[in-house]
Amino acid sequence: MSPDMKTKLIKSLQSLDYVVGMCGDGANDCGALKTAHVGISLSQLEASVASPFTSKLPTIECVPILIKEGRAALVTSFCAFKYMALYSMIQYVSVLILYYISSNLGNWEFLYEDLFITSAIAITMSRNKAYEHLVPQRPNANLVSPQLLLSVLMHIALCSTFQMIGFLLVQVQPWYNSWDQGAWACSSNDTFYGMRSRPIHNSSGILFNMQWKISNYVNTTVFFVSVFQYITIAFVFSMGKPFRKPISTNYLFLAVLIVLYLFTLFLMLFPSSSLDAFFEFVCIPYIWRIYILLMVIAHFVLSVFLEEVLTNNHRLWSWLAHMHCPSSSLVKHKRLHQELEDDPNWPPVSVPPSQRDSVH
């Protein structure tokens, strides 16, 4: 084929809505490599200048490798987008709940969430490599597709629900006091908690204590629930198959999750006066810490279940697309293929000239 014929062939395939790839190793392939959606040069010479990809292998075995890497990169980008969207919404809901009681997260609580958790996860979660097997289905390539939006909205609703559960349940506990009344759940002999539970009268004689705007039962409860949600969401969005290797192969990311989980678990189950003073926690009964842990486990199980059953269910989304996608909305080559399958006169049968009149 001449260079012009190669370019014309690719344009003809693109006119049928095909996604066209082209492999070439010479100067006569440059036009086709530029025209194709994906051009792969099989040499380091002229063709490499015209194509976006250059293979070190002189054969077309690089094509499935490129497809696998491209799919893994696309899925990783979407996972990072979903995680950052969930991170923002989780923190937004936490602050909104605390604003409702005229409180807020402490400075070190913000720093722990933004720097030590989110930054470490965002840097390491994209290190998952491409899965070694090429599967028939393709990943979702639309950022505002129903599948991706459902995943984001579903997890936002789930995280908000569990934060609201913690916010409402802590207020019905017999030891609960609002932030302007002090925290009396722990022994008053504890110098740290006893010091922070002393109220102050302002010039108008109204009971007021600015320290309790941060250190209160709702703050401590919502903080622990939300921090575990950051870790859970990172784990759920980094599931491997079928386009990336399992999360167990991303050793650095797995180590970050384990360290963050164990340290947060240590803060919650093994309280220390110095660490609590540093993060501006209040002392809560140990049984309430166990309840928080149960909420964390329930959120983890539901998140994994919903993500696998709904978002990552390829059969479900294929069935929905088939049910709600009329043939007129298909890409051109699929529509033509369907029309040919429904045509009883296709493929045409060669009839001898002597029998043409009888056939007609």
Short mmCIF file of C-alpha atoms in Angstrom, two decimals:
data_model
loop_
_atom_site.label_atom_id
_atom_site.label_comp_id
_atom_site.label_asym_id
_atom_site.label_seq_id
_atom_site.Cartn_x
_atom_site.Cartn_y
_atom_site.Cartn_z
CA MET A 1 0.00 0.00 0.00
CA SER A 2 1.15 3.50 -0.73
CA PRO A 3 1.34 6.07 2.12
CA ASP A 4 -1.82 7.78 0.86
CA MET A 5 -3.71 4.49 0.73
CA LYS A 6 -2.77 3.75 4.35
CA THR A 7 -4.04 7.16 5.45
CA LYS A 8 -7.23 6.74 3.43
CA LEU A 9 -7.88 3.33 4.97
CA ILE A 10 -7.53 4.71 8.50
CA LYS A 11 -9.85 7.61 7.72
CA SER A 12 -12.40 5.18 6.29
CA LEU A 13 -12.33 3.11 9.46
CA GLN A 14 -12.60 6.25 11.59
CA SER A 15 -15.66 7.32 9.59
CA LEU A 16 -17.34 4.15 10.90
CA ASP A 17 -16.58 5.27 14.48
CA TYR A 18 -13.78 2.78 14.96
CA VAL A 19 -10.93 3.62 17.32
CA VAL A 20 -7.99 2.96 15.03
CA GLY A 21 -4.44 2.06 15.95
CA MET A 22 -1.53 2.02 13.53
CA CYS A 23 1.88 0.40 13.77
CA GLY A 24 4.64 1.43 11.41
CA ASP A 25 8.42 1.38 11.11
CA GLY A 26 9.23 3.55 8.12
CA ALA A 27 8.91 7.02 6.69
CA ASN A 28 6.02 5.89 4.44
CA ASP A 29 3.95 5.22 7.60
CA CYS A 30 4.21 8.73 9.04
CA GLY A 31 0.95 10.00 7.56
CA ALA A 32 -1.01 7.01 8.81
CA LEU A 33 0.63 7.22 12.25
CA LYS A 34 -0.43 10.86 12.56
CA THR A 35 -3.98 10.15 11.37
CA ALA A 36 -4.65 7.15 13.61
CA HIS A 37 -6.04 7.59 17.11
CA VAL A 38 -3.03 5.70 18.46
CA GLY A 39 0.18 5.61 16.45
CA ILE A 40 2.98 3.27 17.48
CA SER A 41 6.41 3.47 15.89
CA LEU A 42 8.28 0.17 15.75
CA SER A 43 11.61 1.83 15.08
CA GLN A 44 13.72 4.68 16.38
CA LEU A 45 13.90 6.36 12.96
CA GLU A 46 11.53 8.67 11.06
CA ALA A 47 8.33 6.97 12.22
CA SER A 48 9.12 7.72 15.85
CA VAL A 49 8.87 11.45 15.14
CA ALA A 50 5.32 11.19 13.78
CA SER A 51 3.87 8.78 16.36
CA PRO A 52 3.01 9.50 20.02
CA PHE A 53 4.34 6.09 21.10
CA THR A 54 7.62 4.39 20.24
CA SER A 55 8.13 0.72 20.98
CA LYS A 56 11.44 -0.82 21.90
CA LEU A 57 10.12 -4.07 20.46
CA PRO A 58 10.23 -4.29 16.64
CA THR A 59 7.01 -6.32 16.52
CA ILE A 60 3.33 -5.64 17.18
CA GLU A 61 3.44 -7.49 20.51
CA CYS A 62 3.72 -4.02 22.06
CA VAL A 63 0.05 -3.31 21.22
CA PRO A 64 -1.58 -5.33 24.05
CA ILE A 65 1.02 -3.93 26.45
CA LEU A 66 0.05 -0.39 25.46
CA ILE A 67 -3.65 -1.19 25.82
CA LYS A 68 -3.16 -2.64 29.30
CA GLU A 69 -1.03 0.29 30.44
CA GLY A 70 -3.49 2.80 28.98
CA ARG A 71 -6.45 1.16 30.69
CA ALA A 72 -4.59 1.04 34.01
CA ALA A 73 -3.65 4.73 33.70
CA LEU A 74 -7.26 5.68 32.91
CA VAL A 75 -8.66 3.71 35.85
CA THR A 76 -6.01 5.12 38.18
CA SER A 77 -6.86 8.69 37.14
CA PHE A 78 -10.54 8.14 37.82
CA CYS A 79 -9.80 6.50 41.16
CA ALA A 80 -7.67 9.47 42.20
CA PHE A 81 -10.46 11.83 41.11
CA LYS A 82 -13.06 9.90 43.10
CA TYR A 83 -10.86 9.77 46.19
CA MET A 84 -10.18 13.51 46.17
CA ALA A 85 -13.90 14.19 45.67
CA LEU A 86 -14.77 11.92 48.61
CA TYR A 87 -12.01 13.40 50.77
CA SER A 88 -13.41 16.88 50.26
CA MET A 89 -16.99 15.81 50.95
CA ILE A 90 -16.09 13.78 54.06
CA GLN A 91 -14.30 16.74 55.58
CA TYR A 92 -17.07 19.09 54.49
CA VAL A 93 -19.69 16.97 56.27
CA SER A 94 -17.51 16.77 59.39
CA VAL A 95 -17.08 20.53 59.55
CA LEU A 96 -20.76 21.08 58.80
CA ILE A 97 -21.78 18.85 61.71
CA LEU A 98 -19.38 20.62 64.07
CA TYR A 99 -20.52 24.04 62.89
CA TYR A 100 -24.03 23.03 63.86
CA ILE A 101 -22.91 22.91 67.50
CA SER A 102 -20.64 25.98 67.11
CA SER A 103 -17.51 23.85 67.07
CA ASN A 104 -14.84 22.89 64.54
CA LEU A 105 -11.91 20.56 63.98
CA GLY A 106 -8.69 21.48 65.73
CA ASN A 107 -5.59 22.65 63.88
CA TRP A 108 -3.75 19.38 64.39
CA GLU A 109 -6.82 17.39 63.45
CA PHE A 110 -6.96 19.28 60.15
CA LEU A 111 -3.24 18.76 59.65
CA TYR A 112 -3.45 15.04 60.36
CA GLU A 113 -6.27 14.60 57.85
CA ASP A 114 -4.86 16.83 55.10
CA LEU A 115 -1.14 16.14 55.32
CA PHE A 116 -0.51 12.77 56.92
CA ILE A 117 -3.53 10.93 55.54
CA THR A 118 -4.65 12.47 52.27
CA SER A 119 -1.24 13.47 50.92
CA ALA A 120 0.34 10.10 51.71
CA ILE A 121 -2.57 8.21 50.16
CA ALA A 122 -2.79 10.42 47.06
CA ILE A 123 0.92 9.96 46.34
CA THR A 124 1.01 6.18 46.76
CA MET A 125 -2.41 5.01 45.53
CA SER A 126 -1.46 5.55 41.88
CA ARG A 127 1.43 3.06 41.98
CA ASN A 128 -0.71 0.04 41.06
CA LYS A 129 0.66 -1.54 37.90
CA ALA A 130 -1.36 -2.81 34.96
CA TYR A 131 -2.99 -6.23 35.20
CA GLU A 132 -1.08 -8.89 33.28
CA HIS A 133 -4.13 -10.21 31.39
CA LEU A 134 -6.07 -8.22 28.81
CA VAL A 135 -9.80 -8.58 29.45
CA PRO A 136 -12.53 -8.11 26.80
CA GLN A 137 -14.36 -5.26 28.55
CA ARG A 138 -13.06 -1.72 28.49
CA PRO A 139 -12.94 0.67 31.44
CA ASN A 140 -15.32 3.56 31.63
CA ALA A 141 -13.85 6.53 29.76
CA ASN A 142 -16.46 9.16 30.66
CA LEU A 143 -15.83 11.29 33.72
CA VAL A 144 -19.53 12.10 34.17
CA SER A 145 -20.88 8.65 33.36
CA PRO A 146 -23.70 7.17 35.49
CA GLN A 147 -21.35 4.48 36.76
CA LEU A 148 -18.78 6.93 38.13
CA LEU A 149 -21.36 9.39 39.44
CA LEU A 150 -23.23 6.60 41.21
CA SER A 151 -20.03 5.49 42.91
CA VAL A 152 -19.20 9.00 44.13
CA LEU A 153 -22.73 9.87 45.27
CA MET A 154 -23.24 6.48 46.89
CA HIS A 155 -20.10 6.80 49.00
CA ILE A 156 -20.85 10.42 49.88
CA ALA A 157 -24.26 9.34 51.18
CA LEU A 158 -22.77 6.38 53.05
CA CYS A 159 -20.02 8.42 54.71
CA SER A 160 -22.44 11.21 55.63
CA THR A 161 -24.86 8.68 57.11
CA PHE A 162 -22.28 7.15 59.42
CA GLN A 163 -21.04 10.55 60.56
CA MET A 164 -24.62 11.55 61.33
CA ILE A 165 -25.14 8.28 63.20
CA GLY A 166 -22.11 9.05 65.37
CA PHE A 167 -23.27 12.64 65.87
CA LEU A 168 -26.79 11.59 66.96
CA LEU A 169 -25.82 8.57 69.06
CA VAL A 170 -23.19 10.41 71.10
CA GLN A 171 -25.78 12.96 72.17
CA VAL A 172 -28.07 10.33 73.71
CA GLN A 173 -25.35 8.81 75.87
CA PRO A 174 -25.92 9.27 79.63
CA TRP A 175 -22.50 10.85 80.07
CA TYR A 176 -22.88 13.38 77.24
CA ASN A 177 -22.63 17.12 77.88
CA SER A 178 -22.59 19.87 75.29
CA TRP A 179 -19.31 21.69 74.68
CA ASP A 180 -20.21 24.63 76.95
CA GLN A 181 -20.84 22.36 79.96
CA GLY A 182 -17.58 20.47 80.09
CA ALA A 183 -16.74 16.80 79.63
CA TRP A 184 -17.38 14.60 82.64
CA ALA A 185 -17.30 11.12 81.12
CA CYS A 186 -13.87 10.33 82.58
CA SER A 187 -12.62 10.55 86.13
CA SER A 188 -12.36 14.08 87.44
CA ASN A 189 -9.08 13.09 89.10
CA ASP A 190 -7.37 13.24 85.72
CA THR A 191 -5.56 16.58 85.81
CA PHE A 192 -5.73 17.11 82.05
CA TYR A 193 -9.42 16.45 81.64
CA GLY A 194 -10.22 18.11 84.94
CA MET A 195 -8.43 21.24 83.85
CA ARG A 196 -10.35 21.37 80.56
CA SER A 197 -13.70 20.88 82.25
CA ARG A 198 -13.54 24.06 84.35
CA PRO A 199 -16.04 26.60 82.98
CA ILE A 200 -15.42 30.33 82.75
CA HIS A 201 -17.86 33.19 83.31
CA ASN A 202 -17.57 36.14 81.00
CA SER A 203 -18.29 39.75 81.88
CA SER A 204 -22.03 39.18 81.46
CA GLY A 205 -22.02 36.25 83.84
CA ILE A 206 -22.84 33.74 81.07
CA LEU A 207 -21.21 30.32 81.33
CA PHE A 208 -18.70 30.13 78.51
CA ASN A 209 -15.45 28.31 77.79
CA MET A 210 -13.67 28.81 74.48
CA GLN A 211 -11.60 25.66 74.98
CA TRP A 212 -14.71 23.56 74.50
CA LYS A 213 -15.35 24.93 71.04
CA ILE A 214 -12.79 22.35 69.85
CA SER A 215 -12.56 19.79 72.62
CA ASN A 216 -15.96 18.15 72.94
CA TYR A 217 -17.58 14.76 72.57
CA VAL A 218 -18.98 15.41 69.10
CA ASN A 219 -15.62 16.59 67.80
CA THR A 220 -13.81 13.51 69.07
CA THR A 221 -16.48 11.14 67.75
CA VAL A 222 -16.80 12.73 64.30
CA PHE A 223 -13.02 12.96 63.94
CA PHE A 224 -12.43 9.25 64.52
CA VAL A 225 -15.32 8.21 62.28
CA SER A 226 -14.17 10.47 59.43
CA VAL A 227 -10.49 9.54 59.66
CA PHE A 228 -11.28 5.85 59.23
CA GLN A 229 -13.51 6.79 56.29
CA TYR A 230 -10.54 8.35 54.48
CA ILE A 231 -8.63 5.09 54.82
CA THR A 232 -11.59 2.91 53.87
CA ILE A 233 -12.38 4.93 50.74
CA ALA A 234 -8.73 4.78 49.64
CA PHE A 235 -8.78 1.00 49.98
CA VAL A 236 -12.11 0.59 48.16
CA PHE A 237 -11.12 2.79 45.21
CA SER A 238 -7.78 1.01 44.77
CA MET A 239 -9.14 -2.47 44.13
CA GLY A 240 -7.13 -4.06 41.33
CA LYS A 241 -8.80 -6.40 38.86
CA PRO A 242 -9.58 -6.44 36.02
CA PHE A 243 -7.46 -3.50 34.82
CA ARG A 244 -4.85 -3.18 37.57
CA LYS A 245 -2.90 -5.58 39.71
CA PRO A 246 -4.29 -6.33 43.19
CA ILE A 247 -3.71 -3.82 45.94
CA SER A 248 -1.40 -6.33 47.64
CA THR A 249 1.22 -5.69 44.94
CA ASN A 250 1.38 -1.97 45.74
CA TYR A 251 3.57 -2.44 48.79
CA LEU A 252 4.15 1.24 49.57
CA PHE A 253 0.44 2.09 49.42
CA LEU A 254 -0.43 -0.95 51.53
CA ALA A 255 2.18 0.05 54.11
CA VAL A 256 0.75 3.59 54.26
CA LEU A 257 -2.77 2.26 54.84
CA ILE A 258 -1.62 -0.13 57.57
CA VAL A 259 0.42 2.54 59.39
CA LEU A 260 -2.40 5.09 59.23
CA TYR A 261 -4.98 2.55 60.34
CA LEU A 262 -2.90 1.27 63.27
CA PHE A 263 -1.94 4.75 64.45
CA THR A 264 -5.55 5.98 64.32
CA LEU A 265 -6.66 2.81 66.07
CA PHE A 266 -4.03 3.45 68.74
CA LEU A 267 -5.29 7.02 69.23
CA MET A 268 -8.84 5.76 69.67
CA LEU A 269 -8.42 2.58 71.74
CA PHE A 270 -5.37 3.52 73.81
CA PRO A 271 -5.92 7.12 74.93
CA SER A 272 -2.99 9.13 76.20
CA SER A 273 -3.28 12.46 77.99
CA SER A 274 -0.39 13.93 76.02
CA LEU A 275 -1.72 12.82 72.61
CA ASP A 276 -5.26 13.83 73.53
CA ALA A 277 -4.02 17.26 74.56
CA PHE A 278 -2.05 17.54 71.33
CA PHE A 279 -5.07 16.67 69.12
CA GLU A 280 -7.52 18.42 71.48
CA PHE A 281 -9.58 15.27 72.14
CA VAL A 282 -11.77 14.73 75.17
CA CYS A 283 -11.83 11.56 77.18
CA ILE A 284 -14.72 9.31 76.17
CA PRO A 285 -15.76 6.02 77.80
CA TYR A 286 -14.05 2.94 76.43
CA ILE A 287 -17.35 1.33 75.50
CA TRP A 288 -18.07 4.31 73.21
CA ARG A 289 -14.72 3.78 71.53
CA ILE A 290 -15.81 0.20 70.80
CA TYR A 291 -19.07 1.51 69.33
CA ILE A 292 -17.08 3.82 67.06
CA LEU A 293 -14.98 0.85 65.97
CA LEU A 294 -18.14 -1.10 65.13
CA MET A 295 -19.38 1.81 63.03
CA VAL A 296 -16.03 1.86 61.23
CA ILE A 297 -16.23 -1.87 60.48
CA ALA A 298 -19.84 -1.57 59.28
CA HIS A 299 -18.88 1.30 56.97
CA PHE A 300 -15.97 -0.70 55.56
CA VAL A 301 -18.10 -3.78 54.83
CA LEU A 302 -20.87 -1.75 53.19
CA SER A 303 -18.41 0.29 51.12
CA VAL A 304 -16.66 -2.78 49.72
CA PHE A 305 -19.97 -4.56 49.10
CA LEU A 306 -21.62 -1.66 47.26
CA GLU A 307 -18.54 -0.88 45.19
CA GLU A 308 -18.16 -4.47 44.04
CA VAL A 309 -21.85 -5.27 43.57
CA LEU A 310 -22.92 -2.01 41.90
CA THR A 311 -20.03 0.06 40.58
CA ASN A 312 -17.67 -2.72 39.42
CA ASN A 313 -20.39 -5.09 38.19
CA HIS A 314 -19.63 -5.19 34.46
CA ARG A 315 -22.52 -7.51 33.66
CA LEU A 316 -25.00 -5.20 35.35
CA TRP A 317 -23.85 -2.11 33.49
CA SER A 318 -23.69 -4.00 30.17
CA TRP A 319 -27.27 -5.17 30.68
CA LEU A 320 -28.44 -1.66 31.56
CA ALA A 321 -26.68 -0.22 28.52
CA HIS A 322 -28.28 -2.86 26.30
CA MET A 323 -31.75 -2.23 27.75
CA HIS A 324 -31.62 1.56 27.52
CA CYS A 325 -29.52 2.00 24.40
CA PRO A 326 -31.53 1.89 21.14
CA SER A 327 -29.81 0.75 17.98
CA SER A 328 -29.94 4.30 16.57
CA SER A 329 -27.59 5.50 19.32
CA LEU A 330 -24.92 2.88 18.64
CA VAL A 331 -21.65 3.84 16.98
CA LYS A 332 -21.82 3.56 13.22
CA HIS A 333 -19.91 0.30 12.72
CA LYS A 334 -21.99 -1.50 15.36
CA ARG A 335 -25.20 -0.17 13.86
CA LEU A 336 -24.17 -1.34 10.39
CA HIS A 337 -23.17 -4.72 11.79
CA GLN A 338 -26.58 -5.09 13.42
CA GLU A 339 -28.36 -4.08 10.22
CA LEU A 340 -26.41 -6.65 8.22
CA GLU A 341 -27.24 -9.35 10.76
CA ASP A 342 -30.94 -8.53 10.43
CA ASP A 343 -30.82 -8.43 6.62
CA PRO A 344 -31.96 -11.83 5.19
CA ASN A 345 -30.24 -11.06 1.84
CA TRP A 346 -26.83 -10.67 3.47
CA PRO A 347 -24.33 -11.99 2.60
CA PRO A 348 -25.11 -11.98 -1.12
CA VAL A 349 -25.04 -15.40 -2.76
CA SER A 350 -23.37 -15.83 -6.11
CA VAL A 351 -25.99 -17.08 -8.58
CA PRO A 352 -25.10 -18.46 -12.03
CA PRO A 353 -26.39 -16.30 -14.91
CA SER A 354 -28.65 -19.09 -16.14
CA GLN A 355 -30.54 -19.10 -12.79
CA ARG A 356 -30.83 -15.36 -12.16
CA ASP A 357 -34.24 -15.03 -13.81
CA SER A 358 -35.71 -17.85 -11.73
CA VAL A 359 -34.31 -16.36 -8.56
CA HIS A 360 -35.81 -12.97 -9.29
#
